Tab-separated table of C-alpha atoms and ligand atoms in Angstrom:
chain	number	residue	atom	x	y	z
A	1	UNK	CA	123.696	74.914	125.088
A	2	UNK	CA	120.857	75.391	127.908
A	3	UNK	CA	118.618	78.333	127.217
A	4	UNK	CA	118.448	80.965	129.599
A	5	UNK	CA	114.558	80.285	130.916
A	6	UNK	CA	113.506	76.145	130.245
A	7	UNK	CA	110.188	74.580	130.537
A	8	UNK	CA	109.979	71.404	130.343
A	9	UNK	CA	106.670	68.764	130.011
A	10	UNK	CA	105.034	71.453	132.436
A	11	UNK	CA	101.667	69.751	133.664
A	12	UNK	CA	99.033	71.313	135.169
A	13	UNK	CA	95.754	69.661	136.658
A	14	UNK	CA	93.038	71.581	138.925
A	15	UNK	CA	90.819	68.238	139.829
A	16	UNK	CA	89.875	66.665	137.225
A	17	UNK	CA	91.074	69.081	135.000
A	18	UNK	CA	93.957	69.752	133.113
A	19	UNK	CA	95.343	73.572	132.442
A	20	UNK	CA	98.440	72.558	131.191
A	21	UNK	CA	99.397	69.559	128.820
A	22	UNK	CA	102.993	68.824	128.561
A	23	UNK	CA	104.399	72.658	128.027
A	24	UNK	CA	108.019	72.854	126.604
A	25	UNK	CA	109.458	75.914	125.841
A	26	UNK	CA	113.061	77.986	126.269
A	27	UNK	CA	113.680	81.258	126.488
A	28	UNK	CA	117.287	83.172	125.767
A	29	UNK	CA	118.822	85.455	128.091
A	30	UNK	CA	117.227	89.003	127.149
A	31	UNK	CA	114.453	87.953	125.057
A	32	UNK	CA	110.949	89.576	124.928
A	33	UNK	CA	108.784	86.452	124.786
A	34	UNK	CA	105.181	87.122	124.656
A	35	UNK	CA	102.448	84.594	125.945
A	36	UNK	CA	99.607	84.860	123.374
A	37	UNK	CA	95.839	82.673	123.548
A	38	UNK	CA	92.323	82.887	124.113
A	39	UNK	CA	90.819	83.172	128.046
A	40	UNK	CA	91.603	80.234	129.462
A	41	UNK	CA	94.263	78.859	127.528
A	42	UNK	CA	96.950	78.512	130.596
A	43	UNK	CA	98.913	81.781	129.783
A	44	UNK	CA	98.456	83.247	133.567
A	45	UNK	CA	98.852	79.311	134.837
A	46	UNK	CA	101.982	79.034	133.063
A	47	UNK	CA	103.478	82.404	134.489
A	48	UNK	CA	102.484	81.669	138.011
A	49	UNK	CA	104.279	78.812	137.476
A	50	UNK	CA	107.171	80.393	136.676
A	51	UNK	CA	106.501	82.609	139.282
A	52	UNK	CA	106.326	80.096	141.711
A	53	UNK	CA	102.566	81.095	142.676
A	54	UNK	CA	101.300	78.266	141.598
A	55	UNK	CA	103.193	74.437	141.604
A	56	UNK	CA	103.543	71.693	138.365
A	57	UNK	CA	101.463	68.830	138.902
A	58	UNK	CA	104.506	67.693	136.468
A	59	UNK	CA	107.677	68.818	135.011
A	60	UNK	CA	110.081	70.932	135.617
A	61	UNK	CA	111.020	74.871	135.484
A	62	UNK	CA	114.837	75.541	134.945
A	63	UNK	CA	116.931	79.311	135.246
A	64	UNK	CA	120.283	78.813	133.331
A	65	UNK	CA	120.741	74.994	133.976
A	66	UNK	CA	119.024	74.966	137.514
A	67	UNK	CA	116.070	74.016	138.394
A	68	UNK	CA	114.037	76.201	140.461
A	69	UNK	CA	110.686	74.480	141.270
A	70	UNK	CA	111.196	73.736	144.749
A	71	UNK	CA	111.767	77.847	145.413
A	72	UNK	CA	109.678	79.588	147.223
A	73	UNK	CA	108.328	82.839	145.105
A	74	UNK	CA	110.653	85.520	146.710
A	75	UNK	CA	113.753	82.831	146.234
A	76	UNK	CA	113.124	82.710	142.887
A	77	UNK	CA	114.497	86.819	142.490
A	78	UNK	CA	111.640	87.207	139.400
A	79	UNK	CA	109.908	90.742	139.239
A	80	UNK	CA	106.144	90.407	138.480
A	81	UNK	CA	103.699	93.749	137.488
A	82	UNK	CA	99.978	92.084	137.461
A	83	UNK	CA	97.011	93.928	135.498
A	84	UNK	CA	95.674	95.813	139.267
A	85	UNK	CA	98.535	97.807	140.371
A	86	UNK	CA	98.443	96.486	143.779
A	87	UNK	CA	100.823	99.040	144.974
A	88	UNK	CA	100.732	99.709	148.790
A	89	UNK	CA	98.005	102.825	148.946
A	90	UNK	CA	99.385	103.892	152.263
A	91	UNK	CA	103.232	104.422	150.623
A	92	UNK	CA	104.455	107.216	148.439
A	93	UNK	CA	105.358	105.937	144.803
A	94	UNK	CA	109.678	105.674	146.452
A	95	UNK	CA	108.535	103.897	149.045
A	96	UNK	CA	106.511	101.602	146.959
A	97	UNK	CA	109.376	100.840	144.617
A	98	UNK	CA	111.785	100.835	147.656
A	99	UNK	CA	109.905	98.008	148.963
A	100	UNK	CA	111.488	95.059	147.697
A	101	UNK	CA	114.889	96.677	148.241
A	102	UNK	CA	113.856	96.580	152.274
A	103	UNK	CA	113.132	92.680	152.205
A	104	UNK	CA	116.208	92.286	150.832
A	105	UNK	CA	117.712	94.052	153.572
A	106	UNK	CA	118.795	97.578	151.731
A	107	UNK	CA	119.393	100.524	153.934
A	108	UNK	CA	116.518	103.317	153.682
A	109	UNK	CA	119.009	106.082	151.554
A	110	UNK	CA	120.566	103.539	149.279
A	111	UNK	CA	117.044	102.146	148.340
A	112	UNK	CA	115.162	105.550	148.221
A	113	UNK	CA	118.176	106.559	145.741
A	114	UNK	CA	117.911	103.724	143.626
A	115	UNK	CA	113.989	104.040	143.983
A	116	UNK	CA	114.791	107.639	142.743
A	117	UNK	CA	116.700	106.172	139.652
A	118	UNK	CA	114.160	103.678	138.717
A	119	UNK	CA	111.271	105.843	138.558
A	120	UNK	CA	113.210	108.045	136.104
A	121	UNK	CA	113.753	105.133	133.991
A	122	UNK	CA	110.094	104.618	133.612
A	123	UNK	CA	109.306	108.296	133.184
A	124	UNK	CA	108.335	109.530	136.602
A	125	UNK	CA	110.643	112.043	137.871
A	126	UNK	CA	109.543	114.246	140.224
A	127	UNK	CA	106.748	112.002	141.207
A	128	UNK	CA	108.627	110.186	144.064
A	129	UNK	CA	106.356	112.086	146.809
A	130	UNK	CA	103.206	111.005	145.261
A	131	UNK	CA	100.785	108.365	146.899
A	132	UNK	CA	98.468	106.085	144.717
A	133	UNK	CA	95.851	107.654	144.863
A	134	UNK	CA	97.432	111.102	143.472
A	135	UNK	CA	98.387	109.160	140.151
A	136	UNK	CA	96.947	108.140	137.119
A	137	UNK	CA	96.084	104.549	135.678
A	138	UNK	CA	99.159	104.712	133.595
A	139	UNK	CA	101.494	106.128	136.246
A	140	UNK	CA	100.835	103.671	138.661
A	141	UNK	CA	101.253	101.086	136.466
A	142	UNK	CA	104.895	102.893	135.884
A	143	UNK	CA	105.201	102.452	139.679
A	144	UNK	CA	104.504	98.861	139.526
A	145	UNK	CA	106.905	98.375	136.989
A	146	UNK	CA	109.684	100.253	138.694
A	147	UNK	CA	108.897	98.333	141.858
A	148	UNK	CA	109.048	95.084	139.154
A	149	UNK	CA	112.407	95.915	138.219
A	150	UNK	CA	114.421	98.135	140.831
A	151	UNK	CA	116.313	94.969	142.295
A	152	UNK	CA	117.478	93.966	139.248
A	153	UNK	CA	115.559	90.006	138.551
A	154	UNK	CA	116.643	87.489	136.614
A	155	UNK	CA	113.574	87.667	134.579
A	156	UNK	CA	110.104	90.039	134.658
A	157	UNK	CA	106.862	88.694	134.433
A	158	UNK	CA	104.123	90.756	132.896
A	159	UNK	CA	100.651	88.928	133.082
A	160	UNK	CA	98.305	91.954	131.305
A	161	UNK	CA	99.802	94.961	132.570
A	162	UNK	CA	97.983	97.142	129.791
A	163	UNK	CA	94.562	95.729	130.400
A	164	UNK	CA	92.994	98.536	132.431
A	165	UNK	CA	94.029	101.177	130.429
A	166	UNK	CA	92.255	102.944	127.571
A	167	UNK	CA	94.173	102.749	124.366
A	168	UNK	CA	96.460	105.726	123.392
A	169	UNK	CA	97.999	105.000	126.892
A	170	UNK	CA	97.612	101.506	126.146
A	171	UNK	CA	99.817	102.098	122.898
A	172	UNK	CA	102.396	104.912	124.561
A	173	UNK	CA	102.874	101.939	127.793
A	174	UNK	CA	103.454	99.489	124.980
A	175	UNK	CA	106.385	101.568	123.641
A	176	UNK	CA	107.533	102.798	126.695
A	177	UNK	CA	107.532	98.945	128.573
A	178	UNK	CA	109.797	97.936	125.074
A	179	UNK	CA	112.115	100.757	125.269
A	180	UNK	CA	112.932	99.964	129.032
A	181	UNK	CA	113.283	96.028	128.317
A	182	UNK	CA	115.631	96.579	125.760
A	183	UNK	CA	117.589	99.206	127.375
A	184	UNK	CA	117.851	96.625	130.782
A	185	UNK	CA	118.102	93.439	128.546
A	186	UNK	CA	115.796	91.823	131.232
A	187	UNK	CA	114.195	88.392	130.160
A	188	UNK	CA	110.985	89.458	129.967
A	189	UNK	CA	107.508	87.019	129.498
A	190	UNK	CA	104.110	89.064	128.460
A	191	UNK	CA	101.051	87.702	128.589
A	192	UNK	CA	98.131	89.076	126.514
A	193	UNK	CA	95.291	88.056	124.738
A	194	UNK	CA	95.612	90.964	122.299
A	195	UNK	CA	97.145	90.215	119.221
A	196	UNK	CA	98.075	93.471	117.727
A	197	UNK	CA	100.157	94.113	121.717
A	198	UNK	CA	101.702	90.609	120.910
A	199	UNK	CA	103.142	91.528	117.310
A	200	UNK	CA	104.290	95.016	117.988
A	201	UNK	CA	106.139	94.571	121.488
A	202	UNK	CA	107.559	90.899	121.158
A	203	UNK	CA	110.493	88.731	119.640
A	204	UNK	CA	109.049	85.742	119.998
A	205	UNK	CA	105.039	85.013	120.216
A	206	UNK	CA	104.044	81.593	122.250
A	207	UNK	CA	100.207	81.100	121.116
A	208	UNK	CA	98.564	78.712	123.931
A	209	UNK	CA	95.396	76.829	123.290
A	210	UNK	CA	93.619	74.823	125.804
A	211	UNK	CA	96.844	74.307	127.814
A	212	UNK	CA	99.148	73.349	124.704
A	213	UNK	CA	101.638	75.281	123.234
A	214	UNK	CA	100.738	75.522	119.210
A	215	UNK	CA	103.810	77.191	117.999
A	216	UNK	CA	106.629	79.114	119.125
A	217	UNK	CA	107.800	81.825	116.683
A	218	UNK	CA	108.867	85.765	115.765
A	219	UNK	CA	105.692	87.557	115.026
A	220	UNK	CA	106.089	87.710	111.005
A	221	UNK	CA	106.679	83.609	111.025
A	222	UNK	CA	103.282	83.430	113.294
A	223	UNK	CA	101.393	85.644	110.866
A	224	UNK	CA	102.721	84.188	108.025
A	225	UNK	CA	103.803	80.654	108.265
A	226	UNK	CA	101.343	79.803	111.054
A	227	UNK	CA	101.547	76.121	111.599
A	228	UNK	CA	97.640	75.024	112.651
A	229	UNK	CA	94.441	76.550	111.178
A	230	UNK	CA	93.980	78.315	115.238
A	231	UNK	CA	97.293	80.059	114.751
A	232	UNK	CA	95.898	81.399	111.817
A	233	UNK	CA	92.573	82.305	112.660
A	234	UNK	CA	93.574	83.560	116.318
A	235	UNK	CA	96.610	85.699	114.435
A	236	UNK	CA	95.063	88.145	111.901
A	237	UNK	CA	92.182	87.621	109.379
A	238	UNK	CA	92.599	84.599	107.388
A	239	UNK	CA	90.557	82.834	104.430
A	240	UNK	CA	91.191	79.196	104.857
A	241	UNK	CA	90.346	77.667	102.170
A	242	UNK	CA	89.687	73.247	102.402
A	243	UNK	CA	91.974	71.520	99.701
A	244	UNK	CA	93.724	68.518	98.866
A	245	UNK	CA	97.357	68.191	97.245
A	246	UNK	CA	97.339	67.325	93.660
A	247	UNK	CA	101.182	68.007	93.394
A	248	UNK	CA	103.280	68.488	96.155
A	249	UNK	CA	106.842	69.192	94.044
A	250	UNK	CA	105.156	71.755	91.988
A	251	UNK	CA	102.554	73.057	94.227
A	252	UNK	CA	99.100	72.120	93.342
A	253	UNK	CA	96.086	72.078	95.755
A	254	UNK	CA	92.488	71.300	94.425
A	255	UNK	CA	89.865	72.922	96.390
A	256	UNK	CA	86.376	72.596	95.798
A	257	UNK	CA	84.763	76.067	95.724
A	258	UNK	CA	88.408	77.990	94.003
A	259	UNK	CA	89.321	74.921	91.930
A	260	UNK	CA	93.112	74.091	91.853
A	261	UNK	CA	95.422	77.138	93.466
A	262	UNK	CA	99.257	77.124	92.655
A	263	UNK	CA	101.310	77.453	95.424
A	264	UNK	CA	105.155	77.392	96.478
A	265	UNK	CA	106.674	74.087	98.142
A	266	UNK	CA	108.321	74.451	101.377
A	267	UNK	CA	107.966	71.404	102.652
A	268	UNK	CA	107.308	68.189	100.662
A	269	UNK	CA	103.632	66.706	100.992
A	270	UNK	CA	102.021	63.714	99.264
A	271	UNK	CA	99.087	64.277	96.774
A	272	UNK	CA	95.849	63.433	98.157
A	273	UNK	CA	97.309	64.873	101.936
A	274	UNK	CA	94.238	67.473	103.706
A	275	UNK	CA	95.507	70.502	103.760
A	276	UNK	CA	94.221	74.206	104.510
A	277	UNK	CA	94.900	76.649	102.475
A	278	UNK	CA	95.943	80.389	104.015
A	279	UNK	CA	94.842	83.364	101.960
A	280	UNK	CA	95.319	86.739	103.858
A	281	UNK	CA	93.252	88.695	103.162
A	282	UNK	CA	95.090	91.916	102.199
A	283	UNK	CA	96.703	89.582	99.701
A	284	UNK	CA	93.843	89.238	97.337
A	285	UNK	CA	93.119	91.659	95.336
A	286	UNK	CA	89.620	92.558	93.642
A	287	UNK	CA	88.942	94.279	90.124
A	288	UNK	CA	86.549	94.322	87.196
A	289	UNK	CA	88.475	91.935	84.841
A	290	UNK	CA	91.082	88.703	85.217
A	291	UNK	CA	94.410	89.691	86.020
A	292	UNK	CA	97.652	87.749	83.888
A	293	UNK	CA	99.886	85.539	85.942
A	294	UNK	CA	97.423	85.337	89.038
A	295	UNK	CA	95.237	82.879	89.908
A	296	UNK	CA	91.834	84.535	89.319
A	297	UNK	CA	87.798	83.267	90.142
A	298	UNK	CA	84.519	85.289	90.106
A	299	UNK	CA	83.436	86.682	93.473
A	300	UNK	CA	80.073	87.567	94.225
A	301	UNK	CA	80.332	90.384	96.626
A	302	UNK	CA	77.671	90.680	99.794
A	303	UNK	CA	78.716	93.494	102.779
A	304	UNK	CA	81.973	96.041	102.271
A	305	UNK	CA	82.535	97.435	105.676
A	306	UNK	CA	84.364	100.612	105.110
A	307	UNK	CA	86.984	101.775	107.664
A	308	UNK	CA	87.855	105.020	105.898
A	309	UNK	CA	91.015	104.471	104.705
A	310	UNK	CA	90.428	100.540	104.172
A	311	UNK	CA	87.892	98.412	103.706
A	312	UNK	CA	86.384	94.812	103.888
A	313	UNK	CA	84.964	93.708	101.444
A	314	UNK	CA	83.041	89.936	102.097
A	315	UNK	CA	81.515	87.771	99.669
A	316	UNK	CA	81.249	84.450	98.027
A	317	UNK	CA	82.883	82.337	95.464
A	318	UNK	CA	80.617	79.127	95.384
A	319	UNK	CA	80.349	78.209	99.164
A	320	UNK	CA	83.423	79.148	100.090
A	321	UNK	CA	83.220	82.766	101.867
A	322	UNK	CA	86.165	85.381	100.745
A	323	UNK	CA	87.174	88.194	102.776
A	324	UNK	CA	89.461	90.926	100.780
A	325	UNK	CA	90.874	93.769	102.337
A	326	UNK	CA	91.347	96.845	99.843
A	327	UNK	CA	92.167	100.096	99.952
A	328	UNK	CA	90.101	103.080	100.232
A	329	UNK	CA	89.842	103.751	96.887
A	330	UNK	CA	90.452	100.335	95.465
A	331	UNK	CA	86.986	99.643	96.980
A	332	UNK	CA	85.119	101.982	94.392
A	333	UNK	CA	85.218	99.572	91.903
A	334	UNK	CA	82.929	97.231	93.529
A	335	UNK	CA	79.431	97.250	95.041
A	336	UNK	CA	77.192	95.155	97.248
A	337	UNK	CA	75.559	92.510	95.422
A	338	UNK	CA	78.079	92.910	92.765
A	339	UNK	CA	80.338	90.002	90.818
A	340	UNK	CA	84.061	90.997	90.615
A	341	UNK	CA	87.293	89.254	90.813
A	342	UNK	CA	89.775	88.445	93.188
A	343	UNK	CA	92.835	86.724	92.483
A	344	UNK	CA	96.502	86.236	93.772
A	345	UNK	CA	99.670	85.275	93.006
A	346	UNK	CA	100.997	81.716	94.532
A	347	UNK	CA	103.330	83.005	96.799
A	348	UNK	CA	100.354	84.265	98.607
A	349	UNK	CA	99.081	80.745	99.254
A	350	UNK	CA	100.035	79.215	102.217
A	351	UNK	CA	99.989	75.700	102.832
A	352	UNK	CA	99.042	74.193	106.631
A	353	UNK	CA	98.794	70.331	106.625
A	354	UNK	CA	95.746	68.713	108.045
A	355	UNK	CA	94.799	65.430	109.511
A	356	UNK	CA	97.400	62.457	110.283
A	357	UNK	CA	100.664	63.807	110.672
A	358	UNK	CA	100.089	67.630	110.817
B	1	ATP	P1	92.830	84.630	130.781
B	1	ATP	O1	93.293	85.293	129.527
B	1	ATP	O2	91.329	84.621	130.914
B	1	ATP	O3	93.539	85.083	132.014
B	1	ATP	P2	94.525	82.271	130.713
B	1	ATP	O4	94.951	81.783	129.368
B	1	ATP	O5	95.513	83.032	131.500
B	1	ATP	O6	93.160	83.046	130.593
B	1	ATP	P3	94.502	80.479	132.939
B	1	ATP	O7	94.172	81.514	133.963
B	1	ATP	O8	95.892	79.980	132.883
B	1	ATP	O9	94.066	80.960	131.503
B	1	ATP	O10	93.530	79.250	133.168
B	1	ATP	C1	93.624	78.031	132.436
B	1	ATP	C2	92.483	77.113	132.858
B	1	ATP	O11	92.689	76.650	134.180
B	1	ATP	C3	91.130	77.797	132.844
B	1	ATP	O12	90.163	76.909	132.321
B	1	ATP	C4	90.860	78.078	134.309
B	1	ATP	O13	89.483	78.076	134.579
B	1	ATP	C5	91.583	76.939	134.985
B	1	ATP	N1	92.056	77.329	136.324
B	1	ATP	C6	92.972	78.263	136.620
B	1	ATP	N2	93.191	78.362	137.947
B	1	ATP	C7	92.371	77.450	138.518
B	1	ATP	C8	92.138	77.045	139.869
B	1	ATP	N3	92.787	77.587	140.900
B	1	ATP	N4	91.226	76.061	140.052
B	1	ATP	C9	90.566	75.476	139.027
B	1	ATP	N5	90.756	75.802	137.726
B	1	ATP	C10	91.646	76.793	137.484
């Protein structure tokens, strides 16, 4: 079966230079797929590709089995919100939603109504009469997402929406921009580069580095079963820890600073395979003496940066650097300068392949 939204070897070169590198990816009908990487990874290349903004040097970008890459962008029926609200300052906030309605040849009443409706949606009633410049950051950015929406596209593009706005409207947009998604089932594509926006808002998190897609996957498998060291560096804290495998049926992996860590097979890898080894950090935990049934080493502690009602606690064991997240009050049992130890149990060991192969 076709997915809804397809990708497929999407190239991209600028010169010389190439912001996209064979990008394949699907999207279902209704799904909340969130574009995820560093500045400059091809995220906003990728959606104006979609958006027909900007054209594939290669490839080709599909809606339900059709191709639409030789669309122009207002053939392609795709609502886009940008991070500037570029709403018309001259036009009330109706008349700015009712907009797209009029180049698609709605009469003035039927669009103003339906302008009416869709500024409800996003929690503007009673604002229709309003220009720009009479609304907030946040509200105009409500505007721009009615305005996104109000002919009903086949899919919404978000590139940043949230970026110019501080962060408890940052958070109450992020809520508000899910509840409306879900309640239109509109395809949706987000683009961010802020992790904590990508986990809480998406169903599926695309992390893009330097123009390639590194994996695909619901926000608990990319924070937990990330499948390249950048995932899982780029996604949350991580300790990643160099190691080799001594036994890949049982789940042994020698390292050099933590000696050999149990772990649990998932996939079947050959002993003497490069491998990194994931240790979150909130999985580790520190006290005064070994702990049974964990694997346990001696960490020499150097800064705890306290965050009230956690803490970070980073130090050493042998050259490798640890970083343990703790409690509050865990974190009294430890100071600076301090040996303690940290240990974990295997299933908090997880295994990402290096090298040939990986
Ligand atoms: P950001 O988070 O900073 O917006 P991004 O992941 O969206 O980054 P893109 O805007 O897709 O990154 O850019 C990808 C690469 O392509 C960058 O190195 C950028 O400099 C380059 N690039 C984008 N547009 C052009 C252009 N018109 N001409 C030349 N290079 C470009």
């Amino acid at each position: 079966m076709t997915s809804y939204l397809e990708l497929t070897d999407v190239n991209k070169t600028f010169g010389d230079f190439t912001a996209l590198d064979g990008v394949n990816l699907s999207v279902e009908k209704g799904e909340f797929v969130t574009f995820l990487g560093p500045s400059g990874s091809g995220k906003t290349t990728t959606l104006m590709i979609i958006a027909g903004f900007e054209k594939a040097t290669r490839g080709d970008v599909m809606i339900e089995g059709r191709s639409i890459s030789a669309l122009a962008p207002h053939e392609r029926n795709i609502g886009i919100v940008f991070q500037n609200y570029a709403l018309f300052p001259h036009k009330t906030a109706a008349d700015n939603v009712y907009f797209p309605l009029q180049m698609r040849g709605v009469g003035r009443t039927e669009g103003l109504k339906k302008a009416e409706e869709m500024l409800g949606l996003v929690g503007l009633k009673g604002f229709s009469h309003r220009y720009p410049k009479e609304l907030s950051g946040g509200q105009q950015q409500r505007v721009a997402l009615a305005r996104a929406l109000v002919f009903e596209p086949s899919l919404l593009l978000l590139d940043e929406p949230l970026g110019a706005l501080d962060k408890n409207l940052r958070e109450q947009m992020q809520i508000e921009i899910k509840r409306i998604q879900r309640s239109l089932g509109v395809t949706t594509i987000f683009v961010t580069h802020d992790q904590s926006e990508a986990m809480s808002m998406s169903d599926r998190i695309v992390v893009f580095e330097k123009g390639e897609i590194q994996q695909a996957a619901t926000p608990l498998d990319i924070y937990h079963k990330p499948q390249t060291r950048f995932v899982a560096n780029f996604v949350g804290e991580s300790n990643l820890v160099p190691a080799t495998i001594v036994d890949g049926t049982k789940g042994v992996a020698r390292t050099q600073a933590l000696g050999d860590c149990d772990y649990q097979p998932a996939a079947p890898l050959d002993a003497g395979r490069p491998v990194s080894l994931l240790i979150r950090p909130e999985h580790i935990k520190l006290s005064r003496q070994p702990i049974d049934g964990r694997k346990n080493v001696s960490m020499h502690v150097d800064t705890i940066v306290n965050y009230g009602d956690n803490a970070l606690v980073i130090g050493n064991v042998g050259d490798q650097q640890m970083r343990v997240r703790v409690l509050g009050r865990d974190v009294v049992v430890i100071r600076e300068n301090e040996d303690c130890t940290i240990s974990w149990p295997s299933e908090a060991v997880f295994v990402i392949p290096e090298g040939k192969g990986a």
